[in-house]
Amino acid sequence: MFEKTELLPPDPILGLSKIFREDPRENKIDLGVGVFRTQAGITPIMAAVKEAQQIVVNSETTKAYTPADGAPGFADNILKLLLGEDSVAYREGYCSAVQTPGGCGALRLAGEMLARSEIGGLTVGSPTWANHIPLLSAAGISIHTIPYYDTAKSEINFDAFIEGVRKLGPKDVLLLHGCCHNPTGADLSEDQINQLIEIALERGFLPFIDTAYHGFAKGLEKDAWIVRQMVERLPEVLVSYSCSKNFGLYRERTGALIFKGKTAERTKALHSQAISIARGIYSMPPAHGGAIVNEILSSTELTAMWKQELEAMRSLVVDNRNQLVSVARSTSLGNRLDFIGDQHGMFSLLPISNETVEKLRVEQAVYAVGGGRINVCGVNESNINRLVDVLAAVIV
Ligand code: LMR
């Protein structure tokens, strides 16, 4: 059966973490996988999560199956968090959610639903997260790319992006990043999003918003703006949501797929399809992470605590960005890294080739992701000077 099965290379992001762990060099710097880290290099369990987890464990009376759409209460709480309790679409039943195994599970479930629809193709701006295209094309949909970011200029190439968007029609899906664009950190402005919505109304394509860093760009309310606007103004919207980063629940695989249908009846139909497709793949999502999130979002105290902790994480990421900019300014880099200070979330894309990325890893023990993506959470007081010197030698 498996005589011809080939050995595959490691995953470009997760595989890098393994190589990093095995690297014996003491001065190694991990700018790879997208996890939040403190200045001490730790990815902590949030206090609100610890407390909620204890409540879940203490009150759990059974390990019997959960409902097909996940831990009770989770999906509804995520809808309220993302759309706002006053959202008309939410109140009138135009939106629904199912819990999924992480954001990846949500993306894949959406891909499977789209593969069973009348989709022509899915379009995504380039570059995008290294797993988007493999994950979605594995669902059997065809993927097209249009330009999004000019790496040499370190800015969004909006003219080229919008030109690609204008060519989309009613059978097309446009994959967007909710906030904290991965891998560039460069988010569309509100004005640019408004333009996208106008074109979507005119051309009829379906926006699919991948939201994996809610709360990390400008805060929970502002980061939800793109989803809220699109849900309010467009007839159909898909959203994949991840609790990996904002609840720090990475390994608990906790996410959601959210859909807005043209009518409440269509939304019910979409919900039923999602559950049925999930049943054919993984039956139902793991309950633990969903139960923790539900516990937090159902409690005023835990929600306040969680929001405060998330805000502290967000401001640490902003500080790291500003530190990089300021240390770079004191070297031959001058203002070359200023763009990092204007971007959001964990990632920025350095204007370096894949050869240079490899050279940095082999010669300097500096781990960036292929394409030049760095996670600014890997920067701290003890490594920033060496890192900037190393970068000054490779960025012109
Ligand atoms: C990342 O982009 O580094 C994270 O989303 C982790 C992953 O699964 O790739």
mmCIF file of C-alpha atoms and ligand atoms in Angstrom:
data_model
loop_
_atom_site.group_PDB
_atom_site.id
_atom_site.type_symbol
_atom_site.label_atom_id
_atom_site.label_comp_id
_atom_site.label_asym_id
_atom_site.label_seq_id
_atom_site.Cartn_x
_atom_site.Cartn_y
_atom_site.Cartn_z
ATOM 1 C CA MET A 1 0.000 0.000 0.000
ATOM 2 C CA PHE A 2 2.590 2.584 1.028
ATOM 3 C CA GLU A 3 5.615 1.483 -1.026
ATOM 4 C CA LYS A 4 5.642 4.780 -2.931
ATOM 5 C CA THR A 5 4.840 7.057 0.001
ATOM 6 C CA GLU A 6 7.354 9.891 0.018
ATOM 7 C CA LEU A 7 9.080 11.494 2.966
ATOM 8 C CA LEU A 8 7.878 15.089 3.229
ATOM 9 C CA PRO A 9 9.886 18.112 4.392
ATOM 10 C CA PRO A 10 8.959 19.560 7.817
ATOM 11 C CA ASP A 11 6.148 22.140 8.019
ATOM 12 C CA PRO A 12 7.612 25.588 7.185
ATOM 13 C CA ILE A 13 6.429 27.059 10.513
ATOM 14 C CA LEU A 14 5.894 24.247 13.028
ATOM 15 C CA GLY A 15 8.914 22.339 11.681
ATOM 16 C CA LEU A 16 11.094 25.353 12.409
ATOM 17 C CA SER A 17 10.183 25.214 16.118
ATOM 18 C CA LYS A 18 11.541 21.670 16.321
ATOM 19 C CA ILE A 19 14.832 22.668 14.689
ATOM 20 C CA PHE A 20 15.041 25.629 17.074
ATOM 21 C CA ARG A 21 14.464 23.449 20.149
ATOM 22 C CA GLU A 22 17.254 21.137 19.025
ATOM 23 C CA ASP A 23 19.719 23.973 18.295
ATOM 24 C CA PRO A 24 22.338 23.936 21.103
ATOM 25 C CA ARG A 25 23.546 27.526 20.516
ATOM 26 C CA GLU A 26 22.885 29.667 23.582
ATOM 27 C CA ASN A 27 22.410 32.907 21.696
ATOM 28 C CA LYS A 28 19.663 31.515 19.410
ATOM 29 C CA ILE A 29 16.698 33.810 18.714
ATOM 30 C CA ASP A 30 13.251 32.391 17.870
ATOM 31 C CA LEU A 31 11.305 34.677 15.539
ATOM 32 C CA GLY A 32 9.401 31.738 14.065
ATOM 33 C CA VAL A 33 6.052 30.290 15.106
ATOM 34 C CA GLY A 34 3.249 32.725 15.936
ATOM 35 C CA VAL A 35 2.893 32.415 19.685
ATOM 36 C CA PHE A 36 2.886 35.256 22.186
ATOM 37 C CA ARG A 37 5.944 35.414 24.445
ATOM 38 C CA THR A 38 6.828 37.552 27.435
ATOM 39 C CA GLN A 39 10.193 39.297 27.714
ATOM 40 C CA ALA A 40 11.375 36.135 29.501
ATOM 41 C CA GLY A 41 10.483 34.105 26.418
ATOM 42 C CA ILE A 42 7.521 32.400 28.091
ATOM 43 C CA THR A 43 4.082 31.711 26.603
ATOM 44 C CA PRO A 44 2.065 31.897 29.824
ATOM 45 C CA ILE A 45 -1.331 30.416 30.608
ATOM 46 C CA MET A 46 -3.567 33.454 31.132
ATOM 47 C CA ALA A 47 -4.812 33.831 34.724
ATOM 48 C CA ALA A 48 -8.433 34.020 33.522
ATOM 49 C CA VAL A 49 -7.897 30.769 31.625
ATOM 50 C CA LYS A 50 -6.378 29.074 34.692
ATOM 51 C CA GLU A 51 -9.312 30.126 36.820
ATOM 52 C CA ALA A 52 -11.923 29.154 34.233
ATOM 53 C CA GLN A 53 -10.205 25.827 33.671
ATOM 54 C CA GLN A 54 -10.403 25.057 37.386
ATOM 55 C CA ILE A 55 -14.111 25.839 37.399
ATOM 56 C CA VAL A 56 -14.633 23.624 34.343
ATOM 57 C CA VAL A 57 -12.701 20.729 35.871
ATOM 58 C CA ASN A 58 -14.451 21.038 39.241
ATOM 59 C CA SER A 59 -17.934 21.263 37.782
ATOM 60 C CA GLU A 60 -17.581 18.656 35.054
ATOM 61 C CA THR A 61 -19.738 15.623 35.756
ATOM 62 C CA THR A 62 -19.362 13.626 32.565
ATOM 63 C CA LYS A 63 -17.162 13.045 29.552
ATOM 64 C CA ALA A 64 -20.130 12.086 27.373
ATOM 65 C CA TYR A 65 -20.281 13.650 23.881
ATOM 66 C CA THR A 66 -20.939 17.369 23.549
ATOM 67 C CA PRO A 67 -23.411 18.683 20.949
ATOM 68 C CA ALA A 68 -22.131 18.656 17.366
ATOM 69 C CA ASP A 69 -21.563 22.417 17.340
ATOM 70 C CA GLY A 70 -19.304 22.297 20.391
ATOM 71 C CA ALA A 71 -19.188 23.105 24.089
ATOM 72 C CA PRO A 72 -22.585 24.510 25.137
ATOM 73 C CA GLY A 73 -22.595 28.306 25.119
ATOM 74 C CA PHE A 74 -19.263 28.675 23.329
ATOM 75 C CA ALA A 75 -20.555 29.479 19.845
ATOM 76 C CA ASP A 76 -23.082 32.014 21.116
ATOM 77 C CA ASN A 77 -20.506 33.753 23.291
ATOM 78 C CA ILE A 78 -18.037 34.006 20.400
ATOM 79 C CA LEU A 79 -20.768 35.496 18.202
ATOM 80 C CA LYS A 80 -21.539 38.112 20.841
ATOM 81 C CA LEU A 81 -17.847 38.900 21.367
ATOM 82 C CA LEU A 82 -17.081 39.328 17.695
ATOM 83 C CA LEU A 83 -20.301 40.870 16.379
ATOM 84 C CA GLY A 84 -21.346 42.783 19.490
ATOM 85 C CA GLU A 85 -24.521 41.993 21.431
ATOM 86 C CA ASP A 86 -26.387 44.759 19.612
ATOM 87 C CA SER A 87 -25.665 43.356 16.180
ATOM 88 C CA VAL A 88 -28.921 43.166 14.239
ATOM 89 C CA ALA A 89 -27.613 40.239 12.167
ATOM 90 C CA TYR A 90 -26.875 38.359 15.388
ATOM 91 C CA ARG A 91 -30.176 39.247 17.071
ATOM 92 C CA GLU A 92 -32.255 38.335 14.044
ATOM 93 C CA GLY A 93 -30.600 34.972 13.493
ATOM 94 C CA TYR A 94 -28.684 35.843 10.316
ATOM 95 C CA CYS A 95 -25.457 34.698 11.960
ATOM 96 C CA SER A 96 -24.548 31.395 13.455
ATOM 97 C CA ALA A 97 -21.371 29.666 14.628
ATOM 98 C CA VAL A 98 -20.044 26.187 15.240
ATOM 99 C CA GLN A 99 -17.032 25.377 17.382
ATOM 100 C CA THR A 100 -14.134 23.915 15.415
ATOM 101 C CA PRO A 101 -10.791 22.322 16.247
ATOM 102 C CA GLY A 102 -8.855 25.618 16.195
ATOM 103 C CA GLY A 103 -8.772 28.216 13.451
ATOM 104 C CA CYS A 104 -7.316 25.591 11.095
ATOM 105 C CA GLY A 105 -10.418 23.446 11.679
ATOM 106 C CA ALA A 106 -12.634 26.431 10.858
ATOM 107 C CA LEU A 107 -10.742 27.177 7.660
ATOM 108 C CA ARG A 108 -10.875 23.563 6.557
ATOM 109 C CA LEU A 109 -14.559 23.166 7.423
ATOM 110 C CA ALA A 110 -15.317 26.307 5.405
ATOM 111 C CA GLY A 111 -13.218 24.898 2.560
ATOM 112 C CA GLU A 112 -15.247 21.684 2.634
ATOM 113 C CA MET A 113 -18.513 23.650 2.641
ATOM 114 C CA LEU A 114 -17.317 25.785 -0.262
ATOM 115 C CA ALA A 115 -16.216 22.692 -2.198
ATOM 116 C CA ARG A 116 -19.845 21.498 -1.982
ATOM 117 C CA SER A 117 -21.208 24.891 -3.138
ATOM 118 C CA GLU A 118 -21.225 26.642 -6.484
ATOM 119 C CA ILE A 119 -17.802 28.154 -5.914
ATOM 120 C CA GLY A 120 -15.679 29.132 -8.908
ATOM 121 C CA GLY A 121 -12.483 29.723 -6.927
ATOM 122 C CA LEU A 122 -11.010 31.258 -3.803
ATOM 123 C CA THR A 123 -8.765 34.291 -4.190
ATOM 124 C CA VAL A 124 -6.204 35.350 -1.639
ATOM 125 C CA GLY A 125 -3.751 38.230 -1.506
ATOM 126 C CA SER A 126 -0.094 37.244 -1.681
ATOM 127 C CA PRO A 127 1.776 36.628 0.501
ATOM 128 C CA THR A 128 -0.495 34.900 2.947
ATOM 129 C CA TRP A 129 -0.096 32.531 5.911
ATOM 130 C CA ALA A 130 1.946 29.511 4.781
ATOM 131 C CA ASN A 131 -0.859 27.094 5.675
ATOM 132 C CA HIS A 132 -3.758 28.896 3.935
ATOM 133 C CA ILE A 133 -3.202 27.542 0.453
ATOM 134 C CA PRO A 134 -2.268 23.921 1.366
ATOM 135 C CA LEU A 135 -5.141 23.699 3.840
ATOM 136 C CA LEU A 136 -7.824 25.156 1.572
ATOM 137 C CA SER A 137 -6.708 23.515 -1.650
ATOM 138 C CA ALA A 138 -6.755 20.151 0.164
ATOM 139 C CA ALA A 139 -10.512 20.718 0.533
ATOM 140 C CA GLY A 140 -10.705 20.571 -3.265
ATOM 141 C CA ILE A 141 -11.238 24.220 -4.146
ATOM 142 C CA SER A 142 -9.089 26.069 -6.625
ATOM 143 C CA ILE A 143 -7.029 28.916 -5.234
ATOM 144 C CA HIS A 144 -5.901 32.043 -7.057
ATOM 145 C CA THR A 145 -3.535 34.668 -5.756
ATOM 146 C CA ILE A 146 -3.487 38.403 -6.353
ATOM 147 C CA PRO A 147 -0.790 40.799 -5.102
ATOM 148 C CA TYR A 148 -1.269 42.204 -1.579
ATOM 149 C CA TYR A 149 2.074 43.407 -0.282
ATOM 150 C CA ASP A 150 5.204 44.889 -1.768
ATOM 151 C CA THR A 151 7.997 43.399 0.352
ATOM 152 C CA ALA A 152 10.727 45.621 -1.091
ATOM 153 C CA LYS A 153 8.730 48.770 -0.241
ATOM 154 C CA SER A 154 7.337 47.237 2.984
ATOM 155 C CA GLU A 155 3.811 48.412 2.227
ATOM 156 C CA ILE A 156 0.464 47.120 0.930
ATOM 157 C CA ASN A 157 0.186 47.248 -2.844
ATOM 158 C CA PHE A 158 -3.430 48.319 -2.679
ATOM 159 C CA ASP A 159 -3.757 49.294 -6.342
ATOM 160 C CA ALA A 160 -2.723 45.827 -7.515
ATOM 161 C CA PHE A 161 -4.841 44.148 -4.829
ATOM 162 C CA ILE A 162 -7.985 46.083 -5.668
ATOM 163 C CA GLU A 163 -7.449 45.508 -9.386
ATOM 164 C CA GLY A 164 -7.547 41.751 -8.669
ATOM 165 C CA VAL A 165 -10.614 42.142 -6.448
ATOM 166 C CA ARG A 166 -12.508 44.020 -9.161
ATOM 167 C CA LYS A 167 -12.249 40.967 -11.413
ATOM 168 C CA LEU A 168 -14.082 38.714 -8.935
ATOM 169 C CA GLY A 169 -17.666 37.657 -9.561
ATOM 170 C CA PRO A 170 -20.571 35.996 -7.719
ATOM 171 C CA LYS A 171 -18.940 32.555 -7.756
ATOM 172 C CA ASP A 172 -15.738 33.820 -6.180
ATOM 173 C CA VAL A 173 -14.615 33.867 -2.572
ATOM 174 C CA LEU A 174 -12.101 36.438 -1.303
ATOM 175 C CA LEU A 175 -10.048 35.345 1.692
ATOM 176 C CA LEU A 176 -9.211 38.299 3.951
ATOM 177 C CA HIS A 177 -7.318 38.637 7.230
ATOM 178 C CA GLY A 178 -9.451 40.098 10.047
ATOM 179 C CA CYS A 179 -6.492 41.940 11.588
ATOM 180 C CA CYS A 180 -2.761 41.433 12.215
ATOM 181 C CA HIS A 181 -2.156 40.212 8.658
ATOM 182 C CA ASN A 182 -0.076 37.043 8.620
ATOM 183 C CA PRO A 183 2.748 37.245 7.490
ATOM 184 C CA THR A 184 3.056 40.990 6.827
ATOM 185 C CA GLY A 185 1.450 42.721 9.826
ATOM 186 C CA ALA A 186 0.028 45.232 7.309
ATOM 187 C CA ASP A 187 -3.737 45.619 7.684
ATOM 188 C CA LEU A 188 -6.127 47.367 5.324
ATOM 189 C CA SER A 189 -7.318 50.789 6.500
ATOM 190 C CA GLU A 190 -11.004 51.464 7.189
ATOM 191 C CA ASP A 191 -11.167 53.419 3.965
ATOM 192 C CA GLN A 192 -9.721 50.501 2.015
ATOM 193 C CA ILE A 193 -12.173 48.097 3.679
ATOM 194 C CA ASN A 194 -15.029 50.413 2.711
ATOM 195 C CA GLN A 195 -13.836 50.273 -0.889
ATOM 196 C CA LEU A 196 -13.751 46.458 -0.709
ATOM 197 C CA ILE A 197 -17.321 46.376 0.593
ATOM 198 C CA GLU A 198 -18.506 48.618 -2.246
ATOM 199 C CA ILE A 199 -16.877 46.304 -4.786
ATOM 200 C CA ALA A 200 -18.298 43.210 -3.059
ATOM 201 C CA LEU A 201 -21.791 44.748 -3.292
ATOM 202 C CA GLU A 202 -21.259 45.475 -6.945
ATOM 203 C CA ARG A 203 -19.542 42.221 -7.988
ATOM 204 C CA GLY A 204 -21.243 39.795 -5.596
ATOM 205 C CA PHE A 205 -18.235 37.818 -4.350
ATOM 206 C CA LEU A 206 -18.226 36.225 -0.893
ATOM 207 C CA PRO A 207 -15.771 37.586 1.711
ATOM 208 C CA PHE A 208 -14.224 34.976 4.000
ATOM 209 C CA ILE A 209 -12.459 36.677 6.910
ATOM 210 C CA ASP A 210 -9.805 34.703 8.774
ATOM 211 C CA THR A 211 -9.666 36.165 12.293
ATOM 212 C CA ALA A 212 -6.864 34.588 14.297
ATOM 213 C CA TYR A 213 -5.544 37.585 16.264
ATOM 214 C CA HIS A 214 -8.691 39.326 17.552
ATOM 215 C CA GLY A 215 -7.552 41.835 20.177
ATOM 216 C CA PHE A 216 -3.890 42.005 19.158
ATOM 217 C CA ALA A 217 -3.986 44.914 16.693
ATOM 218 C CA LYS A 218 -5.920 47.860 18.147
ATOM 219 C CA GLY A 219 -8.046 46.086 20.765
ATOM 220 C CA LEU A 220 -11.108 43.830 20.728
ATOM 221 C CA GLU A 221 -13.652 46.401 19.532
ATOM 222 C CA LYS A 222 -11.576 48.020 16.788
ATOM 223 C CA ASP A 223 -10.262 44.671 15.529
ATOM 224 C CA ALA A 224 -13.835 43.459 15.014
ATOM 225 C CA TRP A 225 -14.645 46.409 12.743
ATOM 226 C CA ILE A 226 -14.049 44.639 9.431
ATOM 227 C CA VAL A 227 -16.233 41.664 10.428
ATOM 228 C CA ARG A 228 -18.981 43.891 11.829
ATOM 229 C CA GLN A 229 -19.050 46.122 8.758
ATOM 230 C CA MET A 230 -19.114 43.225 6.333
ATOM 231 C CA VAL A 231 -21.762 41.331 8.296
ATOM 232 C CA GLU A 232 -23.907 44.462 8.443
ATOM 233 C CA ARG A 233 -23.557 45.503 4.833
ATOM 234 C CA LEU A 234 -23.098 42.319 2.808
ATOM 235 C CA PRO A 235 -25.597 39.507 2.247
ATOM 236 C CA GLU A 236 -23.261 36.599 2.917
ATOM 237 C CA VAL A 237 -20.022 36.412 4.932
ATOM 238 C CA LEU A 238 -17.849 33.619 6.296
ATOM 239 C CA VAL A 239 -15.511 34.073 9.274
ATOM 240 C CA SER A 240 -12.984 31.631 10.700
ATOM 241 C CA TYR A 241 -12.054 32.434 14.299
ATOM 242 C CA SER A 242 -9.202 31.239 16.467
ATOM 243 C CA CYS A 243 -8.904 31.336 20.275
ATOM 244 C CA SER A 244 -5.278 30.178 20.105
ATOM 245 C CA LYS A 245 -3.704 33.580 20.520
ATOM 246 C CA ASN A 246 -6.234 35.805 22.277
ATOM 247 C CA PHE A 247 -7.061 33.162 24.909
ATOM 248 C CA GLY A 248 -3.603 31.540 24.687
ATOM 249 C CA LEU A 249 -5.307 28.177 24.085
ATOM 250 C CA TYR A 250 -3.002 27.054 21.276
ATOM 251 C CA ARG A 251 -2.841 23.340 22.077
ATOM 252 C CA GLU A 252 -6.497 23.090 23.078
ATOM 253 C CA ARG A 253 -7.487 23.594 19.427
ATOM 254 C CA THR A 254 -10.341 26.026 19.975
ATOM 255 C CA GLY A 255 -11.914 27.999 17.183
ATOM 256 C CA ALA A 256 -15.175 28.712 15.392
ATOM 257 C CA LEU A 257 -16.648 28.942 11.949
ATOM 258 C CA ILE A 258 -19.162 31.764 11.703
ATOM 259 C CA PHE A 259 -21.563 32.300 8.819
ATOM 260 C CA LYS A 260 -23.933 35.038 7.862
ATOM 261 C CA GLY A 261 -26.574 33.900 5.387
ATOM 262 C CA LYS A 262 -28.952 35.898 3.208
ATOM 263 C CA THR A 263 -31.842 34.949 5.492
ATOM 264 C CA ALA A 264 -32.164 33.295 8.899
ATOM 265 C CA GLU A 265 -33.377 30.174 7.068
ATOM 266 C CA ARG A 266 -30.243 30.081 4.858
ATOM 267 C CA THR A 267 -28.114 30.467 7.976
ATOM 268 C CA LYS A 268 -29.826 27.466 9.567
ATOM 269 C CA ALA A 269 -29.119 25.502 6.399
ATOM 270 C CA LEU A 270 -25.441 26.507 6.521
ATOM 271 C CA HIS A 271 -25.251 25.509 10.179
ATOM 272 C CA SER A 272 -26.734 22.087 9.412
ATOM 273 C CA GLN A 273 -24.260 21.581 6.556
ATOM 274 C CA ALA A 274 -21.309 22.509 8.760
ATOM 275 C CA ILE A 275 -22.356 20.020 11.431
ATOM 276 C CA SER A 276 -22.918 17.272 8.895
ATOM 277 C CA ILE A 277 -19.535 17.827 7.199
ATOM 278 C CA ALA A 278 -17.757 17.943 10.571
ATOM 279 C CA ARG A 279 -19.478 14.680 11.494
ATOM 280 C CA GLY A 280 -17.874 13.106 8.429
ATOM 281 C CA ILE A 281 -14.397 14.337 9.369
ATOM 282 C CA TYR A 282 -13.936 14.628 13.158
ATOM 283 C CA SER A 283 -17.481 14.150 14.460
ATOM 284 C CA MET A 284 -17.315 17.034 16.930
ATOM 285 C CA PRO A 285 -14.670 19.443 18.250
ATOM 286 C CA PRO A 286 -12.730 18.808 21.480
ATOM 287 C CA ALA A 287 -14.711 20.239 24.406
ATOM 288 C CA HIS A 288 -12.111 21.496 26.876
ATOM 289 C CA GLY A 289 -10.975 24.760 25.230
ATOM 290 C CA GLY A 290 -14.527 25.676 24.252
ATOM 291 C CA ALA A 291 -15.713 25.098 27.820
ATOM 292 C CA ILE A 292 -12.943 27.369 29.157
ATOM 293 C CA VAL A 293 -13.780 30.182 26.725
ATOM 294 C CA ASN A 294 -17.461 29.802 27.529
ATOM 295 C CA GLU A 295 -16.733 30.000 31.256
ATOM 296 C CA ILE A 296 -14.739 33.212 30.764
ATOM 297 C CA LEU A 297 -17.221 34.904 28.468
ATOM 298 C CA SER A 298 -20.182 33.933 30.671
ATOM 299 C CA SER A 299 -18.655 35.626 33.719
ATOM 300 C CA THR A 300 -18.379 39.402 34.034
ATOM 301 C CA GLU A 301 -15.375 39.074 36.365
ATOM 302 C CA LEU A 302 -13.465 36.565 34.260
ATOM 303 C CA THR A 303 -14.214 38.510 31.085
ATOM 304 C CA ALA A 304 -12.821 41.690 32.655
ATOM 305 C CA MET A 305 -9.732 39.817 33.821
ATOM 306 C CA TRP A 306 -9.203 38.227 30.408
ATOM 307 C CA LYS A 307 -9.627 41.552 28.591
ATOM 308 C CA GLN A 308 -7.048 43.162 30.852
ATOM 309 C CA GLU A 309 -4.554 40.366 30.239
ATOM 310 C CA LEU A 310 -5.147 40.465 26.500
ATOM 311 C CA GLU A 311 -4.593 44.212 26.505
ATOM 312 C CA ALA A 312 -1.301 43.706 28.386
ATOM 313 C CA MET A 313 -0.186 41.186 25.748
ATOM 314 C CA ARG A 314 -1.156 43.584 22.992
ATOM 315 C CA SER A 315 0.786 46.433 24.515
ATOM 316 C CA LEU A 316 3.873 44.239 24.961
ATOM 317 C CA VAL A 317 3.762 43.423 21.251
ATOM 318 C CA VAL A 318 3.484 47.152 20.461
ATOM 319 C CA ASP A 319 6.428 47.873 22.794
ATOM 320 C CA ASN A 320 8.540 45.244 21.055
ATOM 321 C CA ARG A 321 7.753 46.817 17.695
ATOM 322 C CA ASN A 322 8.693 50.280 18.938
ATOM 323 C CA GLN A 323 11.895 48.975 20.518
ATOM 324 C CA LEU A 324 12.957 47.354 17.240
ATOM 325 C CA VAL A 325 12.342 50.598 15.380
ATOM 326 C CA SER A 326 14.240 52.656 17.905
ATOM 327 C CA VAL A 327 17.275 50.351 18.181
ATOM 328 C CA ALA A 328 17.395 50.050 14.367
ATOM 329 C CA ARG A 329 17.479 53.845 14.112
ATOM 330 C CA SER A 330 20.705 53.893 16.095
ATOM 331 C CA THR A 331 22.408 51.642 13.521
ATOM 332 C CA SER A 332 23.123 51.823 9.798
ATOM 333 C CA LEU A 333 19.528 50.644 9.255
ATOM 334 C CA GLY A 334 18.355 54.191 10.015
ATOM 335 C CA ASN A 335 14.605 54.340 9.367
ATOM 336 C CA ARG A 336 14.598 51.165 7.265
ATOM 337 C CA LEU A 337 12.629 49.243 9.918
ATOM 338 C CA ASP A 338 10.176 52.069 10.684
ATOM 339 C CA PHE A 339 7.421 50.137 8.920
ATOM 340 C CA ILE A 340 7.486 47.609 11.793
ATOM 341 C CA GLY A 341 6.232 50.323 14.143
ATOM 342 C CA ASP A 342 3.197 51.002 11.947
ATOM 343 C CA GLN A 343 2.133 47.360 11.622
ATOM 344 C CA HIS A 344 0.008 45.170 13.863
ATOM 345 C CA GLY A 345 0.123 41.853 15.647
ATOM 346 C CA MET A 346 3.013 39.478 15.975
ATOM 347 C CA PHE A 347 4.346 39.491 12.448
ATOM 348 C CA SER A 348 6.276 41.659 10.045
ATOM 349 C CA LEU A 349 7.933 40.688 6.814
ATOM 350 C CA LEU A 350 11.596 41.614 6.432
ATOM 351 C CA PRO A 351 12.790 42.559 2.954
ATOM 352 C CA ILE A 352 15.137 39.570 2.724
ATOM 353 C CA SER A 353 15.341 36.542 0.426
ATOM 354 C CA ASN A 354 14.825 32.923 1.442
ATOM 355 C CA GLU A 355 18.587 32.432 1.062
ATOM 356 C CA THR A 356 19.157 35.158 3.638
ATOM 357 C CA VAL A 357 16.543 33.606 5.970
ATOM 358 C CA GLU A 358 18.511 30.362 5.770
ATOM 359 C CA LYS A 359 21.828 32.130 6.260
ATOM 360 C CA LEU A 360 20.498 33.886 9.371
ATOM 361 C CA ARG A 361 19.478 30.539 10.849
ATOM 362 C CA VAL A 362 22.657 28.652 9.969
ATOM 363 C CA GLU A 363 25.210 31.371 10.664
ATOM 364 C CA GLN A 364 23.554 33.516 13.338
ATOM 365 C CA ALA A 365 21.021 31.189 15.032
ATOM 366 C CA VAL A 366 18.306 33.731 14.144
ATOM 367 C CA TYR A 367 15.135 31.847 13.206
ATOM 368 C CA ALA A 368 12.734 33.625 10.827
ATOM 369 C CA VAL A 369 10.083 31.923 8.674
ATOM 370 C CA GLY A 370 10.649 31.503 4.929
ATOM 371 C CA GLY A 371 9.761 34.650 3.005
ATOM 372 C CA GLY A 372 11.269 36.768 5.822
ATOM 373 C CA ARG A 373 8.466 36.653 8.417
ATOM 374 C CA ILE A 374 9.476 37.488 11.978
ATOM 375 C CA ASN A 375 7.448 37.173 15.164
ATOM 376 C CA VAL A 376 8.252 40.333 17.107
ATOM 377 C CA CYS A 377 7.402 38.499 20.365
ATOM 378 C CA GLY A 378 10.762 36.763 20.012
ATOM 379 C CA VAL A 379 12.524 40.095 20.547
ATOM 380 C CA ASN A 380 13.543 40.983 24.091
ATOM 381 C CA GLU A 381 15.979 43.144 26.024
ATOM 382 C CA SER A 382 18.658 40.494 26.025
ATOM 383 C CA ASN A 383 18.674 39.813 22.278
ATOM 384 C CA ILE A 384 17.566 43.038 20.604
ATOM 385 C CA ASN A 385 21.014 44.578 20.089
ATOM 386 C CA ARG A 386 22.527 41.454 18.560
ATOM 387 C CA LEU A 387 19.410 40.921 16.431
ATOM 388 C CA VAL A 388 19.464 44.443 15.016
ATOM 389 C CA ASP A 389 23.195 44.188 14.246
ATOM 390 C CA VAL A 390 22.591 40.920 12.426
ATOM 391 C CA LEU A 391 19.724 42.474 10.466
ATOM 392 C CA ALA A 392 21.773 45.587 9.642
ATOM 393 C CA ALA A 393 24.253 43.339 7.884
ATOM 394 C CA VAL A 394 21.621 41.791 5.580
ATOM 395 C CA ILE A 395 19.051 44.540 4.949
ATOM 396 C CA VAL A 396 20.043 47.255 2.516
HETATM 397 C C1 LMR B 1 1.745 30.917 12.752
HETATM 398 O O1 LMR B 1 1.398 31.476 11.712
HETATM 399 O O2 LMR B 1 2.934 30.850 13.113
HETATM 400 C C2 LMR B 1 0.708 30.292 13.655
HETATM 401 O O3 LMR B 1 -0.555 30.544 13.153
HETATM 402 C C3 LMR B 1 0.959 28.855 13.921
HETATM 403 C C4 LMR B 1 0.696 27.982 12.741
HETATM 404 O O4 LMR B 1 -0.106 27.052 12.883
HETATM 405 O O5 LMR B 1 1.283 28.182 11.674
#
